[in-house]
PDB file of C-alpha atoms in Angstrom:
ATOM      1  CA  MET C 169       0.000   0.000   0.000  1.00 52.00           C
ATOM      2  CA  ALA C 170       2.844   2.305   0.678  1.00 58.00           C
ATOM      3  CA  GLY C 171       4.230   1.509  -2.751  1.00 57.00           C
ATOM      4  CA  ASP C 172       0.917   1.861  -4.593  1.00 59.00           C
ATOM      5  CA  THR C 173       0.676   4.970  -6.693  1.00 60.00           C
ATOM      6  CA  MET C 174      -2.330   7.156  -6.177  1.00 55.00           C
ATOM      7  CA  ARG C 175      -4.398   7.592  -9.324  1.00 57.00           C
ATOM      8  CA  PHE C 176      -4.779  11.127 -10.614  1.00 54.00           C
ATOM      9  CA  ARG C 177      -8.391  12.215 -10.383  1.00 56.00           C
ATOM     10  CA  ASN C 178      -9.471  14.454 -13.217  1.00 54.00           C
ATOM     11  CA  PRO C 179     -12.713  16.197 -12.205  1.00 55.00           C
ATOM     12  CA  ALA C 180     -13.609  16.721 -15.853  1.00 54.00           C
ATOM     13  CA  GLY C 181     -13.175  13.051 -16.578  1.00 58.00           C
ATOM     14  CA  HIS C 182     -10.792  11.411 -18.991  1.00 66.00           C
ATOM     15  CA  ALA C 183     -12.667  12.473 -22.091  1.00 66.00           C
ATOM     16  CA  GLY C 184     -10.172  15.094 -23.144  1.00 78.00           C
ATOM     17  CA  LEU C 185     -10.543  18.658 -24.283  1.00 83.00           C
ATOM     18  CA  LEU C 186     -12.242  17.921 -27.605  1.00 86.00           C
ATOM     19  CA  ASN C 187     -14.898  15.674 -26.075  1.00 87.00           C
ATOM     20  CA  ASN C 188     -15.499  18.173 -23.274  1.00 87.00           C
ATOM     21  CA  LEU C 189     -15.936  20.986 -25.816  1.00 89.00           C
ATOM     22  CA  LEU C 190     -18.349  18.828 -27.816  1.00 90.00           C
ATOM     23  CA  SER C 191     -20.266  18.066 -24.636  1.00 89.00           C
ATOM     24  CA  LEU C 192     -20.406  21.784 -23.802  1.00 91.00           C
ATOM     25  CA  ALA C 193     -21.644  22.607 -27.310  1.00 92.00           C
ATOM     26  CA  ASN C 194     -24.271  19.854 -27.070  1.00 92.00           C
ATOM     27  CA  THR C 195     -25.430  21.125 -23.675  1.00 92.00           C
ATOM     28  CA  LEU C 196     -25.614  24.715 -24.944  1.00 92.00           C
ATOM     29  CA  ALA C 197     -27.541  23.582 -28.014  1.00 92.00           C
ATOM     30  CA  GLY C 198     -30.012  21.746 -25.784  1.00 90.00           C
ATOM     31  CA  PHE C 199     -30.348  24.803 -23.574  1.00 89.00           C
ATOM     32  CA  PHE C 200     -31.012  27.129 -26.506  1.00 89.00           C
ATOM     33  CA  GLU C 201     -33.367  24.610 -28.106  1.00 91.00           C
ATOM     34  CA  SER C 202     -35.461  24.462 -24.939  1.00 88.00           C
ATOM     35  CA  ARG C 203     -35.503  28.259 -24.653  1.00 89.00           C
ATOM     36  CA  ILE C 204     -36.479  28.669 -28.300  1.00 90.00           C
ATOM     37  CA  GLY C 205     -39.258  26.117 -27.851  1.00 88.00           C
ATOM     38  CA  LEU C 206     -40.512  27.985 -24.797  1.00 87.00           C
ATOM     39  CA  PHE C 207     -40.336  31.276 -26.694  1.00 86.00           C
ATOM     40  CA  ALA C 208     -42.271  29.740 -29.612  1.00 86.00           C
ATOM     41  CA  ARG C 209     -45.032  28.507 -27.315  1.00 86.00           C
ATOM     42  CA  GLU C 210     -45.241  31.782 -25.439  1.00 86.00           C
ATOM     43  CA  SER C 211     -45.154  33.866 -28.614  1.00 88.00           C
ATOM     44  CA  LYS C 212     -48.111  31.902 -29.998  1.00 87.00           C
ATOM     45  CA  THR C 213     -50.001  32.542 -26.769  1.00 87.00           C
ATOM     46  CA  ALA C 214     -49.040  36.217 -26.881  1.00 88.00           C
ATOM     47  CA  LEU C 215     -50.175  36.448 -30.512  1.00 90.00           C
ATOM     48  CA  VAL C 216     -53.581  35.022 -29.621  1.00 91.00           C
ATOM     49  CA  HIS C 217     -53.790  37.425 -26.695  1.00 92.00           C
ATOM     50  CA  LEU C 218     -52.912  40.421 -28.895  1.00 92.00           C
ATOM     51  CA  LEU C 219     -55.372  39.335 -31.590  1.00 94.00           C
ATOM     52  CA  LEU C 220     -58.140  39.112 -28.994  1.00 95.00           C
ATOM     53  CA  LEU C 221     -57.133  42.517 -27.666  1.00 95.00           C
ATOM     54  CA  ALA C 222     -57.133  44.032 -31.170  1.00 95.00           C
ATOM     55  CA  GLY C 223     -60.491  42.417 -31.950  1.00 96.00           C
ATOM     56  CA  GLY C 224     -62.008  43.843 -28.793  1.00 96.00           C
ATOM     57  CA  LEU C 225     -60.578  47.265 -29.559  1.00 96.00           C
ATOM     58  CA  VAL C 226     -61.859  47.259 -33.150  1.00 97.00           C
ATOM     59  CA  GLY C 227     -65.264  46.014 -32.004  1.00 96.00           C
ATOM     60  CA  GLY C 228     -65.428  48.746 -29.387  1.00 97.00           C
ATOM     61  CA  LEU C 229     -64.481  51.419 -31.920  1.00 97.00           C
ATOM     62  CA  VAL C 230     -67.147  50.191 -34.352  1.00 97.00           C
ATOM     63  CA  LEU C 231     -69.785  50.308 -31.616  1.00 97.00           C
ATOM     64  CA  VAL C 232     -68.674  53.802 -30.567  1.00 97.00           C
ATOM     65  CA  ALA C 233     -68.935  54.945 -34.203  1.00 96.00           C
ATOM     66  CA  PHE C 234     -72.446  53.501 -34.514  1.00 97.00           C
ATOM     67  CA  GLY C 235     -73.438  55.114 -31.214  1.00 97.00           C
ATOM     68  CA  TYR C 236     -72.108  58.456 -32.420  1.00 95.00           C
ATOM     69  CA  VAL C 237     -74.014  58.209 -35.697  1.00 95.00           C
ATOM     70  CA  PHE C 238     -77.274  57.291 -33.934  1.00 97.00           C
ATOM     71  CA  LEU C 239     -76.799  60.089 -31.413  1.00 96.00           C
ATOM     72  CA  LEU C 240     -76.093  62.580 -34.194  1.00 95.00           C
ATOM     73  CA  VAL C 241     -79.134  61.489 -36.218  1.00 96.00           C
ATOM     74  CA  SER C 242     -81.323  61.705 -33.122  1.00 96.00           C
ATOM     75  CA  ALA C 243     -79.999  65.187 -32.344  1.00 96.00           C
ATOM     76  CA  ILE C 244     -80.618  66.307 -35.934  1.00 96.00           C
ATOM     77  CA  PHE C 245     -84.211  65.116 -35.904  1.00 96.00           C
ATOM     78  CA  GLY C 246     -84.788  66.447 -32.374  1.00 96.00           C
ATOM     79  CA  ILE C 247     -83.497  69.911 -33.268  1.00 95.00           C
ATOM     80  CA  ALA C 248     -85.449  69.915 -36.545  1.00 95.00           C
ATOM     81  CA  HIS C 249     -88.659  68.925 -34.751  1.00 95.00           C
ATOM     82  CA  ALA C 250     -88.176  71.477 -31.945  1.00 96.00           C
ATOM     83  CA  ALA C 251     -87.279  74.312 -34.326  1.00 95.00           C
ATOM     84  CA  GLY C 252     -89.855  73.409 -36.945  1.00 95.00           C
ATOM     85  CA  ILE C 253     -87.182  73.330 -39.672  1.00 94.00           C
ATOM     86  CA  SER C 254     -86.610  70.598 -42.233  1.00 95.00           C
ATOM     87  CA  TRP C 255     -84.158  67.972 -40.965  1.00 95.00           C
ATOM     88  CA  VAL C 256     -82.171  68.318 -44.203  1.00 96.00           C
ATOM     89  CA  TRP C 257     -80.979  71.815 -43.239  1.00 95.00           C
ATOM     90  CA  ILE C 258     -80.004  70.683 -39.748  1.00 95.00           C
ATOM     91  CA  ALA C 259     -78.096  67.710 -41.230  1.00 95.00           C
ATOM     92  CA  PHE C 260     -76.388  70.081 -43.672  1.00 96.00           C
ATOM     93  CA  GLY C 261     -75.337  72.350 -40.797  1.00 95.00           C
ATOM     94  CA  ALA C 262     -74.062  69.350 -38.800  1.00 95.00           C
ATOM     95  CA  GLY C 263     -72.068  68.210 -41.831  1.00 95.00           C
ATOM     96  CA  ILE C 264     -70.531  71.658 -42.274  1.00 97.00           C
ATOM     97  CA  LEU C 265     -69.699  71.773 -38.555  1.00 96.00           C
ATOM     98  CA  HIS C 266     -67.977  68.374 -38.800  1.00 96.00           C
ATOM     99  CA  LEU C 267     -65.975  69.475 -41.845  1.00 96.00           C
ATOM    100  CA  VAL C 268     -64.825  72.628 -40.043  1.00 98.00           C
ATOM    101  CA  LEU C 269     -63.798  70.549 -37.012  1.00 97.00           C
ATOM    102  CA  ALA C 270     -61.968  68.068 -39.288  1.00 96.00           C
ATOM    103  CA  LEU C 271     -60.136  70.961 -40.963  1.00 97.00           C
ATOM    104  CA  GLY C 272     -59.130  72.280 -37.537  1.00 97.00           C
ATOM    105  CA  CYS C 273     -57.803  68.831 -36.560  1.00 96.00           C
ATOM    106  CA  ALA C 274     -55.871  68.567 -39.839  1.00 96.00           C
ATOM    107  CA  LEU C 275     -54.313  72.013 -39.341  1.00 96.00           C
ATOM    108  CA  PHE C 276     -53.364  71.085 -35.772  1.00 96.00           C
ATOM    109  CA  ALA C 277     -51.745  67.846 -37.006  1.00 94.00           C
ATOM    110  CA  LYS C 278     -49.853  69.758 -39.708  1.00 94.00           C
ATOM    111  CA  ALA C 279     -48.584  72.222 -37.101  1.00 93.00           C
ATOM    112  CA  GLN C 280     -47.408  69.314 -34.935  1.00 92.00           C
ATOM    113  CA  LEU C 281     -45.600  67.731 -37.882  1.00 89.00           C
ATOM    114  CA  SER C 282     -43.689  70.916 -38.615  1.00 87.00           C
ATOM    115  CA  LYS C 283     -42.086  70.860 -35.149  1.00 84.00           C
ATOM    116  CA  PRO C 284     -38.802  68.943 -35.172  1.00 81.00           C
ATOM    117  CA  MET C 285     -38.696  65.794 -33.082  1.00 83.00           C
ATOM    118  CA  PHE C 286     -35.689  64.498 -31.149  1.00 85.00           C
ATOM    119  CA  LYS C 287     -34.074  67.935 -30.865  1.00 85.00           C
ATOM    120  CA  ALA C 288     -31.488  66.822 -28.315  1.00 87.00           C
ATOM    121  CA  SER C 289     -30.514  63.740 -30.330  1.00 88.00           C
ATOM    122  CA  VAL C 290     -30.158  65.729 -33.547  1.00 86.00           C
ATOM    123  CA  ALA C 291     -28.023  68.332 -31.775  1.00 88.00           C
ATOM    124  CA  GLU C 292     -25.822  65.618 -30.262  1.00 89.00           C
ATOM    125  CA  LEU C 293     -25.386  63.923 -33.639  1.00 88.00           C
ATOM    126  CA  LYS C 294     -24.496  67.271 -35.202  1.00 91.00           C
ATOM    127  CA  LYS C 295     -21.820  67.808 -32.540  1.00 91.00           C
ATOM    128  CA  ASP C 296     -20.496  64.303 -33.189  1.00 88.00           C
ATOM    129  CA  ARG C 297     -20.252  64.985 -36.928  1.00 91.00           C
ATOM    130  CA  GLU C 298     -18.400  68.241 -36.305  1.00 91.00           C
ATOM    131  CA  TRP C 299     -16.020  66.465 -33.925  1.00 89.00           C
ATOM    132  CA  LEU C 300     -15.378  63.753 -36.518  1.00 87.00           C
ATOM    133  CA  LYS C 301     -14.680  66.403 -39.169  1.00 88.00           C
ATOM    134  CA  THR C 302     -12.154  68.160 -36.941  1.00 88.00           C
ATOM    135  CA  LEU C 303     -10.587  64.821 -36.042  1.00 81.00           C
ATOM    136  CA  ASP C 304     -10.322  63.941 -39.735  1.00 78.00           C
ATOM    137  CA  LYS C 305      -8.695  67.315 -40.486  1.00 81.00           C
ATOM    138  CA  LYS C 306      -6.165  66.782 -37.696  1.00 79.00           C
ATOM    139  CA  ASN C 307      -5.281  63.338 -39.056  1.00 76.00           C
ATOM    140  CA  GLN C 308      -4.826  64.661 -42.608  1.00 76.00           C
ATOM    141  CA  SER C 309      -2.568  67.566 -41.650  1.00 69.00           C
ATOM    142  CA  PRO C 310       1.145  66.856 -42.284  1.00 63.00           C
ATOM    143  CA  SER C 311       3.102  66.094 -39.130  1.00 56.00           C
TER     144      SER C 311
END
């Protein structure tokens, strides 16, 4: 026993570097495969959830539009009956009012579009370009 040599214990096993690297690659591939499978299942569930959400939103908007139309028609006929005027003239006035309001919304949107967005980012990028130009000029000057 005193003369017996103690065997070297390799914690990684006796497979060698190549087999250990292949085992690592196989384990990583299995890990990523399981994560991709989980992502695929969850993305399908999320897609169904978003489609249901979009369907509910579209349905709600359609019902709001119908409610608005019915309310507008009722108001037109109510005003025409109370004022003793033909409903056609009241409907014409309501149409003109809606066109004026739509024009106001369009002008407001146009005014918002004319304002530059991301002012700070554009200014920072402009400073970066100027710095790069000065850096390029310094590199081109003869030393």
